[in-house]
Short mmCIF file of N, CA, C and O in Angstrom, two decimals:
data_model
loop_
_atom_site.label_atom_id
_atom_site.label_comp_id
_atom_site.label_asym_id
_atom_site.label_seq_id
_atom_site.Cartn_x
_atom_site.Cartn_y
_atom_site.Cartn_z
N MET A 6 41.83 32.05 -122.96
CA MET A 6 42.66 33.22 -122.89
C MET A 6 42.21 34.22 -123.94
O MET A 6 41.90 33.86 -125.07
N ILE A 7 42.17 35.48 -123.60
CA ILE A 7 41.76 36.53 -124.51
C ILE A 7 43.00 37.23 -125.03
O ILE A 7 43.86 37.64 -124.26
N ALA A 8 43.10 37.36 -126.34
CA ALA A 8 44.26 38.01 -126.95
C ALA A 8 44.17 39.51 -126.76
O ALA A 8 43.12 40.10 -126.95
N ARG A 9 45.29 40.10 -126.36
CA ARG A 9 45.35 41.56 -126.23
C ARG A 9 45.92 42.14 -127.51
O ARG A 9 46.75 41.54 -128.16
N ILE A 10 45.50 43.35 -127.81
CA ILE A 10 45.97 44.06 -128.98
C ILE A 10 46.92 45.15 -128.52
O ILE A 10 46.62 45.89 -127.59
N ASP A 11 48.07 45.25 -129.16
CA ASP A 11 49.01 46.30 -128.81
C ASP A 11 48.91 47.42 -129.83
O ASP A 11 49.26 47.25 -130.99
N LEU A 12 48.40 48.57 -129.41
CA LEU A 12 48.27 49.74 -130.25
C LEU A 12 49.04 50.89 -129.64
O LEU A 12 49.16 50.98 -128.43
N ARG A 13 49.55 51.78 -130.46
CA ARG A 13 50.18 53.00 -129.97
C ARG A 13 49.10 54.06 -129.89
O ARG A 13 48.36 54.29 -130.84
N THR A 14 48.99 54.72 -128.76
CA THR A 14 47.97 55.73 -128.55
C THR A 14 48.62 57.10 -128.43
O THR A 14 49.56 57.28 -127.66
N ARG A 15 48.12 58.06 -129.20
CA ARG A 15 48.60 59.43 -129.06
C ARG A 15 48.14 59.97 -127.72
O ARG A 15 47.06 59.66 -127.24
N LEU A 16 48.96 60.80 -127.10
CA LEU A 16 48.65 61.34 -125.79
C LEU A 16 47.33 62.11 -125.79
O LEU A 16 46.54 62.00 -124.86
N SER A 17 47.06 62.85 -126.85
CA SER A 17 45.81 63.62 -126.92
C SER A 17 44.60 62.70 -126.97
O SER A 17 43.55 63.01 -126.41
N ILE A 18 44.73 61.56 -127.63
CA ILE A 18 43.63 60.60 -127.70
C ILE A 18 43.46 59.91 -126.35
O ILE A 18 42.33 59.73 -125.86
N CYS A 19 44.56 59.54 -125.72
CA CYS A 19 44.51 58.89 -124.41
C CYS A 19 43.75 59.76 -123.41
O CYS A 19 42.93 59.26 -122.65
N ALA A 20 44.01 61.04 -123.44
CA ALA A 20 43.38 61.96 -122.48
C ALA A 20 41.87 62.04 -122.67
O ALA A 20 41.14 62.30 -121.72
N LYS A 21 41.39 61.79 -123.88
CA LYS A 21 39.96 61.89 -124.18
C LYS A 21 39.19 60.60 -123.92
O LYS A 21 37.98 60.62 -123.77
N LYS A 22 39.89 59.48 -123.90
CA LYS A 22 39.22 58.18 -123.79
C LYS A 22 38.95 57.79 -122.35
O LYS A 22 39.67 58.19 -121.44
N ALA A 23 37.92 56.96 -122.20
CA ALA A 23 37.64 56.38 -120.88
C ALA A 23 38.77 55.42 -120.54
O ALA A 23 39.30 54.74 -121.42
N ARG A 24 39.15 55.39 -119.27
CA ARG A 24 40.22 54.51 -118.82
C ARG A 24 39.64 53.44 -117.90
O ARG A 24 38.86 53.74 -117.01
N TYR A 25 40.05 52.21 -118.15
CA TYR A 25 39.60 51.08 -117.33
C TYR A 25 40.82 50.54 -116.60
O TYR A 25 41.84 50.23 -117.22
N VAL A 26 40.72 50.42 -115.29
CA VAL A 26 41.84 50.01 -114.45
C VAL A 26 42.27 48.58 -114.76
O VAL A 26 43.46 48.28 -114.79
N SER A 27 41.31 47.71 -115.00
CA SER A 27 41.65 46.30 -115.23
C SER A 27 41.08 45.83 -116.57
O SER A 27 40.15 46.43 -117.13
N GLU A 28 41.64 44.76 -117.05
CA GLU A 28 41.15 44.15 -118.28
C GLU A 28 39.71 43.68 -118.08
O GLU A 28 38.88 43.80 -118.98
N ALA A 29 39.39 43.19 -116.90
CA ALA A 29 38.03 42.73 -116.60
C ALA A 29 37.03 43.88 -116.71
O ALA A 29 35.92 43.70 -117.22
N ASP A 30 37.41 45.07 -116.24
CA ASP A 30 36.53 46.23 -116.35
C ASP A 30 36.28 46.59 -117.81
O ASP A 30 35.16 46.91 -118.21
N ALA A 31 37.33 46.53 -118.62
CA ALA A 31 37.20 46.83 -120.04
C ALA A 31 36.29 45.81 -120.72
O ALA A 31 35.44 46.17 -121.54
N LEU A 32 36.46 44.54 -120.38
CA LEU A 32 35.63 43.49 -120.97
C LEU A 32 34.17 43.64 -120.56
O LEU A 32 33.26 43.36 -121.36
N SER A 33 33.91 44.11 -119.36
CA SER A 33 32.53 44.36 -118.92
C SER A 33 31.90 45.47 -119.75
O SER A 33 30.72 45.38 -120.13
N ALA A 34 32.67 46.50 -120.03
CA ALA A 34 32.17 47.60 -120.85
C ALA A 34 31.89 47.13 -122.27
O ALA A 34 30.90 47.53 -122.89
N ILE A 35 32.73 46.25 -122.80
CA ILE A 35 32.52 45.70 -124.14
C ILE A 35 31.24 44.88 -124.18
O ILE A 35 30.45 44.98 -125.12
N ALA A 36 31.00 44.09 -123.14
CA ALA A 36 29.80 43.26 -123.08
C ALA A 36 28.52 44.10 -123.07
O ALA A 36 27.49 43.67 -123.60
N ALA A 37 28.59 45.29 -122.49
CA ALA A 37 27.42 46.15 -122.41
C ALA A 37 27.24 47.03 -123.64
O ALA A 37 26.20 47.67 -123.81
N ALA A 38 28.22 47.07 -124.52
CA ALA A 38 28.19 47.94 -125.70
C ALA A 38 27.25 47.39 -126.77
O ALA A 38 27.03 46.19 -126.86
N THR A 39 26.75 48.30 -127.59
CA THR A 39 25.86 47.90 -128.68
C THR A 39 26.61 47.80 -130.01
O THR A 39 26.02 47.45 -131.01
N ILE A 40 27.91 48.14 -130.00
CA ILE A 40 28.74 48.02 -131.20
C ILE A 40 29.92 47.11 -130.90
O ILE A 40 30.21 46.83 -129.74
N THR A 41 30.60 46.68 -131.94
CA THR A 41 31.77 45.82 -131.77
C THR A 41 32.95 46.65 -131.28
O THR A 41 33.34 47.61 -131.93
N LEU A 42 33.47 46.28 -130.13
CA LEU A 42 34.62 46.97 -129.55
C LEU A 42 35.68 45.96 -129.16
O LEU A 42 35.38 44.78 -128.94
N ARG A 43 36.92 46.44 -129.09
CA ARG A 43 38.02 45.63 -128.59
C ARG A 43 38.78 46.46 -127.57
O ARG A 43 38.71 47.70 -127.59
N HIS A 44 39.49 45.81 -126.68
CA HIS A 44 40.25 46.53 -125.65
C HIS A 44 41.73 46.42 -125.93
O HIS A 44 42.18 45.53 -126.67
N TYR A 45 42.47 47.37 -125.39
CA TYR A 45 43.93 47.32 -125.50
C TYR A 45 44.55 48.04 -124.31
O TYR A 45 43.94 48.93 -123.72
N ALA A 46 45.75 47.63 -123.97
CA ALA A 46 46.50 48.28 -122.90
C ALA A 46 47.19 49.50 -123.50
O ALA A 46 47.89 49.41 -124.50
N CYS A 47 46.98 50.65 -122.90
CA CYS A 47 47.55 51.91 -123.38
C CYS A 47 49.01 52.02 -122.96
O CYS A 47 49.35 51.83 -121.80
N ASP A 48 49.87 52.35 -123.92
CA ASP A 48 51.28 52.53 -123.62
C ASP A 48 51.56 53.88 -122.97
O ASP A 48 52.67 54.11 -122.50
N ARG A 49 50.58 54.75 -122.92
CA ARG A 49 50.75 56.08 -122.31
C ARG A 49 50.38 56.08 -120.82
O ARG A 49 51.16 56.52 -120.00
N CYS A 50 49.17 55.60 -120.51
CA CYS A 50 48.69 55.68 -119.13
C CYS A 50 48.76 54.35 -118.38
O CYS A 50 48.58 54.31 -117.17
N GLY A 51 48.99 53.25 -119.11
CA GLY A 51 49.08 51.95 -118.47
C GLY A 51 47.74 51.31 -118.14
O GLY A 51 47.68 50.23 -117.56
N LYS A 52 46.66 51.96 -118.52
CA LYS A 52 45.32 51.43 -118.27
C LYS A 52 44.78 50.85 -119.57
O LYS A 52 45.49 50.77 -120.56
N PHE A 53 43.53 50.44 -119.58
CA PHE A 53 42.91 49.87 -120.77
C PHE A 53 41.95 50.86 -121.40
O PHE A 53 41.23 51.58 -120.70
N HIS A 54 41.94 50.90 -122.72
CA HIS A 54 41.00 51.69 -123.50
C HIS A 54 40.24 50.74 -124.41
O HIS A 54 40.64 49.60 -124.61
N LEU A 55 39.17 51.26 -125.02
CA LEU A 55 38.40 50.51 -126.00
C LEU A 55 38.56 51.14 -127.37
O LEU A 55 38.75 52.36 -127.48
N THR A 56 38.48 50.32 -128.39
CA THR A 56 38.53 50.82 -129.76
C THR A 56 37.54 50.06 -130.63
O THR A 56 37.25 48.89 -130.36
N SER A 57 37.05 50.74 -131.64
CA SER A 57 36.19 50.08 -132.62
C SER A 57 36.96 49.81 -133.90
O SER A 57 36.42 49.23 -134.83
N ARG A 58 38.21 50.23 -133.94
CA ARG A 58 39.04 50.02 -135.14
C ARG A 58 39.30 48.54 -135.38
O ARG A 58 39.70 47.82 -134.48
N THR A 59 39.11 48.12 -136.62
CA THR A 59 39.40 46.74 -136.98
C THR A 59 40.25 46.65 -138.24
O THR A 59 40.76 45.59 -138.56
N LYS A 60 40.41 47.75 -138.97
CA LYS A 60 41.17 47.73 -140.22
C LYS A 60 42.61 47.29 -139.97
O LYS A 60 43.32 47.87 -139.16
N GLY A 61 43.01 46.24 -140.66
CA GLY A 61 44.37 45.75 -140.55
C GLY A 61 44.67 44.95 -139.29
O GLY A 61 45.80 44.57 -139.04
N LYS A 62 43.67 44.70 -138.48
CA LYS A 62 43.86 43.95 -137.24
C LYS A 62 43.27 42.56 -137.38
O LYS A 62 42.16 42.40 -137.89
N ARG A 63 43.99 41.59 -136.93
CA ARG A 63 43.48 40.23 -136.96
C ARG A 63 42.59 40.00 -135.76
O ARG A 63 42.94 40.36 -134.64
N ILE A 64 41.46 39.42 -136.02
CA ILE A 64 40.55 39.07 -134.94
C ILE A 64 40.78 37.60 -134.62
O ILE A 64 40.68 36.75 -135.51
N PRO A 65 41.14 37.28 -133.37
CA PRO A 65 41.43 35.89 -133.03
C PRO A 65 40.23 34.99 -133.27
O PRO A 65 39.09 35.38 -133.03
N ARG A 66 40.51 33.80 -133.75
CA ARG A 66 39.44 32.82 -133.95
C ARG A 66 38.97 32.32 -132.59
O ARG A 66 39.76 32.19 -131.66
N PRO A 67 37.68 32.02 -132.49
CA PRO A 67 37.19 31.46 -131.23
C PRO A 67 37.87 30.12 -130.95
O PRO A 67 38.13 29.35 -131.89
N ALA A 68 38.15 29.86 -129.71
CA ALA A 68 38.80 28.60 -129.32
C ALA A 68 37.81 27.46 -129.55
O ALA A 68 36.66 27.53 -129.13
N SER A 69 38.26 26.42 -130.21
CA SER A 69 37.38 25.26 -130.42
C SER A 69 37.52 24.33 -129.23
O SER A 69 38.61 24.05 -128.76
N ASP A 70 36.39 23.89 -128.74
CA ASP A 70 36.37 23.02 -127.55
C ASP A 70 36.36 21.57 -127.91
O ASP A 70 35.96 21.06 -128.81
#
């Protein structure tokens, strides 16, 4: 299971960002990126956006098998 991050997005920022209809689409974009990105569900548009912000955010530990 992949942990989702809940962030508040300003409407002006939401309008400028790429929107991904599904979490899978957002994860595909992250896999193709050359920088560290994370996805989150936008509280404004209901779609997924990407962010490179990590300050103050916990990064989930990888699941041990």
